[in-house]
mmCIF file of C-alpha atoms in Angstrom:
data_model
loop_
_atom_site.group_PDB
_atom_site.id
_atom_site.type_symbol
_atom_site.label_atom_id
_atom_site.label_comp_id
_atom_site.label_asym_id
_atom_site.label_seq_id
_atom_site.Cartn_x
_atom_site.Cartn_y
_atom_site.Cartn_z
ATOM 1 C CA UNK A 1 0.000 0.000 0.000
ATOM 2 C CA UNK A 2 2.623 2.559 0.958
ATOM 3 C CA UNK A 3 6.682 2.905 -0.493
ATOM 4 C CA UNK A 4 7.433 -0.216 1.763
ATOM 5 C CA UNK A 5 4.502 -1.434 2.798
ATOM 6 C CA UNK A 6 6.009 -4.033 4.693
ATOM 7 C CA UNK A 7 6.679 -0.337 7.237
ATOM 8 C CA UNK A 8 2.808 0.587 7.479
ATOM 9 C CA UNK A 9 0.485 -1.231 9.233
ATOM 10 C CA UNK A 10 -2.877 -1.730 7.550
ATOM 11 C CA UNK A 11 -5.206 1.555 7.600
ATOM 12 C CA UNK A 12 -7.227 2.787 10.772
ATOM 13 C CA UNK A 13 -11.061 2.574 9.511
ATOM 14 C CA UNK A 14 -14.516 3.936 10.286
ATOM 15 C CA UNK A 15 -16.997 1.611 9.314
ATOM 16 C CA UNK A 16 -20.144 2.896 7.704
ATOM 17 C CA UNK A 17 -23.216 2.614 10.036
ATOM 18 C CA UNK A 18 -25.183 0.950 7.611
ATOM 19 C CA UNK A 19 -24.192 -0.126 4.419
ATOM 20 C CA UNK A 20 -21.064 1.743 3.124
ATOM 21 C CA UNK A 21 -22.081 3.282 -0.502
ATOM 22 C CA UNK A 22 -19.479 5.791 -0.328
ATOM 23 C CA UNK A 23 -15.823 6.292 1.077
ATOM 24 C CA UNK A 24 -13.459 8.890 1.799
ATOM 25 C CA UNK A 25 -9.930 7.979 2.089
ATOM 26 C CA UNK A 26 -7.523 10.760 4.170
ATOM 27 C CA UNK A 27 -3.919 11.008 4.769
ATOM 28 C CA UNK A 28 -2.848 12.397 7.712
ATOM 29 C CA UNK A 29 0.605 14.769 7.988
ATOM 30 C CA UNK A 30 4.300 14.510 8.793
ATOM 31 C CA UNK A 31 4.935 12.056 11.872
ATOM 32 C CA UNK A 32 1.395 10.914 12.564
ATOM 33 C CA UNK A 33 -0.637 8.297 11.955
ATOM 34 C CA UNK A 34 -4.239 7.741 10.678
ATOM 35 C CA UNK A 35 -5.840 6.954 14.009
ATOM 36 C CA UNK A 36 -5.998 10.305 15.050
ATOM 37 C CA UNK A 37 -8.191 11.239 12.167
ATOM 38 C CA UNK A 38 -10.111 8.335 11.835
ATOM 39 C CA UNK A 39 -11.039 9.461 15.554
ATOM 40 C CA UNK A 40 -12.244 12.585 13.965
ATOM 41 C CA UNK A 41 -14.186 11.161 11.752
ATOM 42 C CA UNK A 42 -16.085 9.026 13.941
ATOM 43 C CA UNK A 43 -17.235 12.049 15.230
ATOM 44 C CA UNK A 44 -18.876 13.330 12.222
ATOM 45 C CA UNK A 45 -19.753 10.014 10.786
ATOM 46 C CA UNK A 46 -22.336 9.941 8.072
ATOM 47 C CA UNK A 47 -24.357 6.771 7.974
ATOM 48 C CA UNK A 48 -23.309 5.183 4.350
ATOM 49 C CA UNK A 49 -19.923 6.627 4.446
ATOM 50 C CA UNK A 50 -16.932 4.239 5.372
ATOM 51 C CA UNK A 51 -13.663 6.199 6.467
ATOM 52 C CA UNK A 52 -10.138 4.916 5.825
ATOM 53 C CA UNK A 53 -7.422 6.537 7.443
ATOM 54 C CA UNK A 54 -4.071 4.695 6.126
ATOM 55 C CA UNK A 55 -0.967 5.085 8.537
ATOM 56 C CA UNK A 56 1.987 6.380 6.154
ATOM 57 C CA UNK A 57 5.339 4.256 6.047
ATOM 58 C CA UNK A 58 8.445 5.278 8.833
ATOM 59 C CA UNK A 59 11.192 6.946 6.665
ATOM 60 C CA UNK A 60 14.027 9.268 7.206
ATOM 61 C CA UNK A 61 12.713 13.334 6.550
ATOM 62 C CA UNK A 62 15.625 15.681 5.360
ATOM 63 C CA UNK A 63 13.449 18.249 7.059
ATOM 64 C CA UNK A 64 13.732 17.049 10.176
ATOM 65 C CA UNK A 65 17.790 16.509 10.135
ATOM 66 C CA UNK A 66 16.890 12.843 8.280
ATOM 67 C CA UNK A 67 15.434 11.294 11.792
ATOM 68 C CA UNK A 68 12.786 8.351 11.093
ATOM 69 C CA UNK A 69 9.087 9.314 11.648
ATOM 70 C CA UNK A 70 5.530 8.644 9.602
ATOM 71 C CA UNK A 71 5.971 10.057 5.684
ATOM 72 C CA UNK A 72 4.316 9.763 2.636
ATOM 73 C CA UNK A 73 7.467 11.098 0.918
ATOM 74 C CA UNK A 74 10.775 13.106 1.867
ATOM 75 C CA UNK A 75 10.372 17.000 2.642
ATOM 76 C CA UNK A 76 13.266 18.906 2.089
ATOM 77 C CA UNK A 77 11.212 22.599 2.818
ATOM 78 C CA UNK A 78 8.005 23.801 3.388
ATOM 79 C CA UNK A 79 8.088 27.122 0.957
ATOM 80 C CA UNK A 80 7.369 26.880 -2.733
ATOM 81 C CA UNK A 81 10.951 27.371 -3.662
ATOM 82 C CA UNK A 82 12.218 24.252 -1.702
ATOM 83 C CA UNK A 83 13.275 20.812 -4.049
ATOM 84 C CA UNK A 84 10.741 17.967 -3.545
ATOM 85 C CA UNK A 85 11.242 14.305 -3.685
ATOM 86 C CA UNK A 86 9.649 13.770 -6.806
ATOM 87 C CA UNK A 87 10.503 10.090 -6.854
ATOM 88 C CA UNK A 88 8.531 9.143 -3.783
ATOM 89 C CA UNK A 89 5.599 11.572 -4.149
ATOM 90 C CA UNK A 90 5.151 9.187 -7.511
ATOM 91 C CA UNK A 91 5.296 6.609 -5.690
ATOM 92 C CA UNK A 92 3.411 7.434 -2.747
ATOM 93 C CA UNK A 93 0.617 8.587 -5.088
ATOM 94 C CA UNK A 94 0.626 4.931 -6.822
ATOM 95 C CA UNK A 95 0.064 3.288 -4.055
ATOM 96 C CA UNK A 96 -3.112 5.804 -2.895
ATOM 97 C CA UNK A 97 -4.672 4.600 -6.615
ATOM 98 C CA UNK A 98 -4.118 1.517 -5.229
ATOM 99 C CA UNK A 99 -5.753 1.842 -2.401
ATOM 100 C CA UNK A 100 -8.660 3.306 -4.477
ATOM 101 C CA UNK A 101 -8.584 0.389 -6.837
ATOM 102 C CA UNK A 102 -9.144 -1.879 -3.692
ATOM 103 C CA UNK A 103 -12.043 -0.194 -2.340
ATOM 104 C CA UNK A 104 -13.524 -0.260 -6.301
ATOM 105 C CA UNK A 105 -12.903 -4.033 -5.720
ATOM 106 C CA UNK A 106 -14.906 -4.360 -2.469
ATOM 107 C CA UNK A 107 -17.828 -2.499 -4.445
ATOM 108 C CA UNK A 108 -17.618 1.297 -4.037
ATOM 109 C CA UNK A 109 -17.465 2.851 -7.501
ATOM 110 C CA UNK A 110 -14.454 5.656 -7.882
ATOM 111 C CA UNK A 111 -16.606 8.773 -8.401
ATOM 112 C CA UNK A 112 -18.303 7.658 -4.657
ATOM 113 C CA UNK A 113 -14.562 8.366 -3.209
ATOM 114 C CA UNK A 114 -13.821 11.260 -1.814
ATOM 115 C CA UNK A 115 -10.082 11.544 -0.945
ATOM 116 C CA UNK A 116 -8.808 13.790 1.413
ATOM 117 C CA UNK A 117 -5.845 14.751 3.797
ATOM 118 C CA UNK A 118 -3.780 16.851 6.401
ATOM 119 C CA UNK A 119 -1.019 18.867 5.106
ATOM 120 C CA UNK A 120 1.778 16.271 3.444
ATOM 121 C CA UNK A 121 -1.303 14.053 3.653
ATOM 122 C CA UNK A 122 -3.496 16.604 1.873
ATOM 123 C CA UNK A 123 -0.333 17.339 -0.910
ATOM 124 C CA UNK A 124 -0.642 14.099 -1.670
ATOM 125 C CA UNK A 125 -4.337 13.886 -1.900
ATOM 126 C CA UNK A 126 -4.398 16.707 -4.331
ATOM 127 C CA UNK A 127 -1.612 15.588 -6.554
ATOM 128 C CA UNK A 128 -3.329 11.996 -6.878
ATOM 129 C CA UNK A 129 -6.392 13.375 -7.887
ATOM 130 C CA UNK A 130 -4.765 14.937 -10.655
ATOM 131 C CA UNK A 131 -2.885 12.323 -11.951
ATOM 132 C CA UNK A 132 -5.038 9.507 -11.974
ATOM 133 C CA UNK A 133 -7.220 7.753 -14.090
ATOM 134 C CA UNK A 134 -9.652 7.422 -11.445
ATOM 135 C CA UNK A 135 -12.865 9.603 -11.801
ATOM 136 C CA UNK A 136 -13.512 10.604 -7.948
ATOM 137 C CA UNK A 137 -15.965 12.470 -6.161
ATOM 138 C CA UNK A 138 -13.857 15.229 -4.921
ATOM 139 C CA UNK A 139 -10.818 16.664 -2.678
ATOM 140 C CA UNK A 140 -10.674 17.807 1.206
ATOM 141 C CA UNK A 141 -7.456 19.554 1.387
ATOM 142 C CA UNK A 142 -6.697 20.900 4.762
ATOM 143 C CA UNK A 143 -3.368 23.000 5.675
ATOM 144 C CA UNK A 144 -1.289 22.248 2.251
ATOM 145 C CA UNK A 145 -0.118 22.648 -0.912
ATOM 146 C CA UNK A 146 0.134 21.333 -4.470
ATOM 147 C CA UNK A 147 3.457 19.003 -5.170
ATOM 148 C CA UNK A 148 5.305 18.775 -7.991
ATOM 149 C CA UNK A 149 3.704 22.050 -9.493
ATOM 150 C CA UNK A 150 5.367 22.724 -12.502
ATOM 151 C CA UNK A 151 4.796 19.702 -13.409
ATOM 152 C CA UNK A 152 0.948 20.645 -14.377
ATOM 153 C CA UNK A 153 -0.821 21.204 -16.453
ATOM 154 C CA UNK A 154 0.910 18.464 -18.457
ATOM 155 C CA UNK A 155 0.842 15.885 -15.768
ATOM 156 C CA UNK A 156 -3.164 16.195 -15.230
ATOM 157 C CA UNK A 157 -3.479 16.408 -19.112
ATOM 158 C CA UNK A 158 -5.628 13.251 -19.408
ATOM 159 C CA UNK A 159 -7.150 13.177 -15.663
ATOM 160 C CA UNK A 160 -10.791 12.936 -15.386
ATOM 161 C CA UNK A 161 -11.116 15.154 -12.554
ATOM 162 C CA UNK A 162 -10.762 18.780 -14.773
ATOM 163 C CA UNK A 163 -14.862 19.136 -13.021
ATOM 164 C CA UNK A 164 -14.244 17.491 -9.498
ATOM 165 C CA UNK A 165 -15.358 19.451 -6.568
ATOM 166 C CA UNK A 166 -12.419 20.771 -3.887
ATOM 167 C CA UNK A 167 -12.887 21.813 -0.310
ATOM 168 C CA UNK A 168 -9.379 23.693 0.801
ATOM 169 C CA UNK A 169 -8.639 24.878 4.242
ATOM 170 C CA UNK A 170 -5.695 27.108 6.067
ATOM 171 C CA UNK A 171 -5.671 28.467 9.183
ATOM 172 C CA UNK A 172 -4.529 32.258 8.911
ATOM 173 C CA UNK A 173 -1.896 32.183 11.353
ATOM 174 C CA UNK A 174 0.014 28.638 10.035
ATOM 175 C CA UNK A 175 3.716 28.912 11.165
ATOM 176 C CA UNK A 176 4.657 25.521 9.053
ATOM 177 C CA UNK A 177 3.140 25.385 5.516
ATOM 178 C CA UNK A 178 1.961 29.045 5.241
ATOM 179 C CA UNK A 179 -1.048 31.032 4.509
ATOM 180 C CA UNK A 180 -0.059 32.381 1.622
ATOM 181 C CA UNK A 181 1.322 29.035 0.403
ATOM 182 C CA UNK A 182 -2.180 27.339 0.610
ATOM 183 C CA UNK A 183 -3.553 30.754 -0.892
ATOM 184 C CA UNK A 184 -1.045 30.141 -4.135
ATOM 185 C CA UNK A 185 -2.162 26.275 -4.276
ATOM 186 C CA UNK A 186 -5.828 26.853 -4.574
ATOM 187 C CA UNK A 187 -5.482 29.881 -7.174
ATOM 188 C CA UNK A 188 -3.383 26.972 -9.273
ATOM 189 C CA UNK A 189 -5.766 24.554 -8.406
ATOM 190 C CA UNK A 190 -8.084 26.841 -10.352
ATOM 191 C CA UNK A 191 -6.031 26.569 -13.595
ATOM 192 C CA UNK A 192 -6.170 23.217 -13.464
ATOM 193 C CA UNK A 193 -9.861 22.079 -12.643
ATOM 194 C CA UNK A 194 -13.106 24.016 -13.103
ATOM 195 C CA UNK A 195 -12.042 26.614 -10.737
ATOM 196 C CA UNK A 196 -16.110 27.502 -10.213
ATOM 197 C CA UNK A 197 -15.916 23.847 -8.112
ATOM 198 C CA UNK A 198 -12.762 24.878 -5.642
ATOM 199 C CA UNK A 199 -13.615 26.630 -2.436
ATOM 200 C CA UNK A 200 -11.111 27.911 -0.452
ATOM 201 C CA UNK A 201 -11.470 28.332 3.531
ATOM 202 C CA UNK A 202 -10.305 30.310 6.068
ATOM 203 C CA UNK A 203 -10.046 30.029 9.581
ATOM 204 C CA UNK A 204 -8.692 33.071 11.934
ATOM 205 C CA UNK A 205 -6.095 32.157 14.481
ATOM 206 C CA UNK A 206 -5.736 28.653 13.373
ATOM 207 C CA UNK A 207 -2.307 27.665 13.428
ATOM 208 C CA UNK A 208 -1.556 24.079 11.719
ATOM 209 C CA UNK A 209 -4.058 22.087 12.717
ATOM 210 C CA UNK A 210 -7.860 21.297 12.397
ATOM 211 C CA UNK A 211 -10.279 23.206 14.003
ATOM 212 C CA UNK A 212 -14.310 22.232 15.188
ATOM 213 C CA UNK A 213 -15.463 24.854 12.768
ATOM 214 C CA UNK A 214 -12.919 23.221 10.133
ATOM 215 C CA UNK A 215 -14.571 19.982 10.531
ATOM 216 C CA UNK A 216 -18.179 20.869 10.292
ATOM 217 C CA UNK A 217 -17.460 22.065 6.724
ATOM 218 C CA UNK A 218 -15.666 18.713 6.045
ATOM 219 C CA UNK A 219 -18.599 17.413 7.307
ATOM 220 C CA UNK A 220 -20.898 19.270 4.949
ATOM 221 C CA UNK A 221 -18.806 18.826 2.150
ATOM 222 C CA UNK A 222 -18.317 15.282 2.022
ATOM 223 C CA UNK A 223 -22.233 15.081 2.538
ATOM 224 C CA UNK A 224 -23.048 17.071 -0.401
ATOM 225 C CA UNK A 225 -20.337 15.535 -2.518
ATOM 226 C CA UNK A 226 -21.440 11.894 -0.968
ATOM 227 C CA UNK A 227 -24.941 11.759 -0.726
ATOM 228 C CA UNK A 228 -27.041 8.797 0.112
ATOM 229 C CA UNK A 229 -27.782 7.166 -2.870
ATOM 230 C CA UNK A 230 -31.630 7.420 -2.249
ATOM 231 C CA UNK A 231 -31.001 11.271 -2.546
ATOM 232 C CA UNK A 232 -29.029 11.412 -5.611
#
């Protein structure tokens, strides 16, 4: 599932209260693990929605003077200037598809997948859902940015998701990926996909983290992008 996957244990889920007819798969950030958020997520639970939180593989981060922690891929900086790992956010990105095409196997279609994620986490949610040949239901990109940049529009050339729906968050005050980062992602997140479907929220004082406020519009995002199939 993950780089090594022999490193990461198998996901933290949510099971759907009734039958699961929709799923929404998020990433969590730099040196945590998916049971925090899959925590989170119980407490916001729709009914028909099943929640899988994957745990990311341990790996040394340049960022953090190369000690071993929870990563998707190597960080070298958190500005836009800084080099990225492009070889593992490829490969980290593979192995979310994956993870797609096994939940398409146990019966969810793709476009009832919402992906999702927490800063690295929510990098490499966006990036996936540009690059794939997966149509999905939409984004939930909290406290992050777009990888491998310059690498669009050509890299998302032939993606399905030019009209999916996005749901970005920052807080205003974030000392580690910063406002004005997130700000630049979603304007070139607007380049790239029908930028009438990309919403981009705010949230005053929030440094980087989530927020209850934060979570409510999560909440009514992934309901309007998920909705019981009865109501479709």
């Amino acid at each position: 599932m993950c780089g090594n996957s022999m490193s990461a244990p198998l996901p933290a889920i949510v099971p759907a209260a009734r039958k699961a007819t929709a799923a929404v798969i998020f990433l969590h950030g730099l040196g945590d693990t998916g049971h925090g958020w899959a925590e989170g997520f119980a407490g916001i639970r729709i009914p028909h929605v099943k929640y899988i939180c994957p745990h990311a593989p341990t790996m040394p981060v340049s960022l953090n003077m190369r000690m071993s922690m929870p990563s998707w891929f190597d960080i070298y900086g958190l500005n836009p200037d800084a080099n990225e790992d492009e070889a593992g956010i490829k490969r980290a990105s593979e192995n979310i598809k994956a993870l797609i095409d096994q939940e398409v196997k146990n019966g969810i279609p793709s476009h009832r997948i919402l992906l999702g994620g927490f800063s690295q986490g929510g990098a490499l949610s966006l990036y996936t859902a540009l690059t794939t040949q997966q149509k999905l239901a939409g984004v939930v990109a909290l406290s992050c940015w777009l990888p491998l940049r310059k690498s669009f529009p050509q890299a998302s050339a032939s993606c399905p998701n030019k009209d999916m729906h996005i749901l970005q968050c920052h807080g205003d005050a974030d000392p580690v990926v910063p406002f004005m980062f997130g700000g630049q992602t979603a304007e070139k997140m607007k380049s790239l996909v029908n930028p009438a479907n990309i919403t981009f929220k705010s949230y005053r004082g929030l440094h980087h983290s989530a927020c209850p406020e934060e979570m409510v519009d999560v909440k009514r995002f992934i309901e309007k992008q998920l909705p019981a199939i009865g109501d479709e």
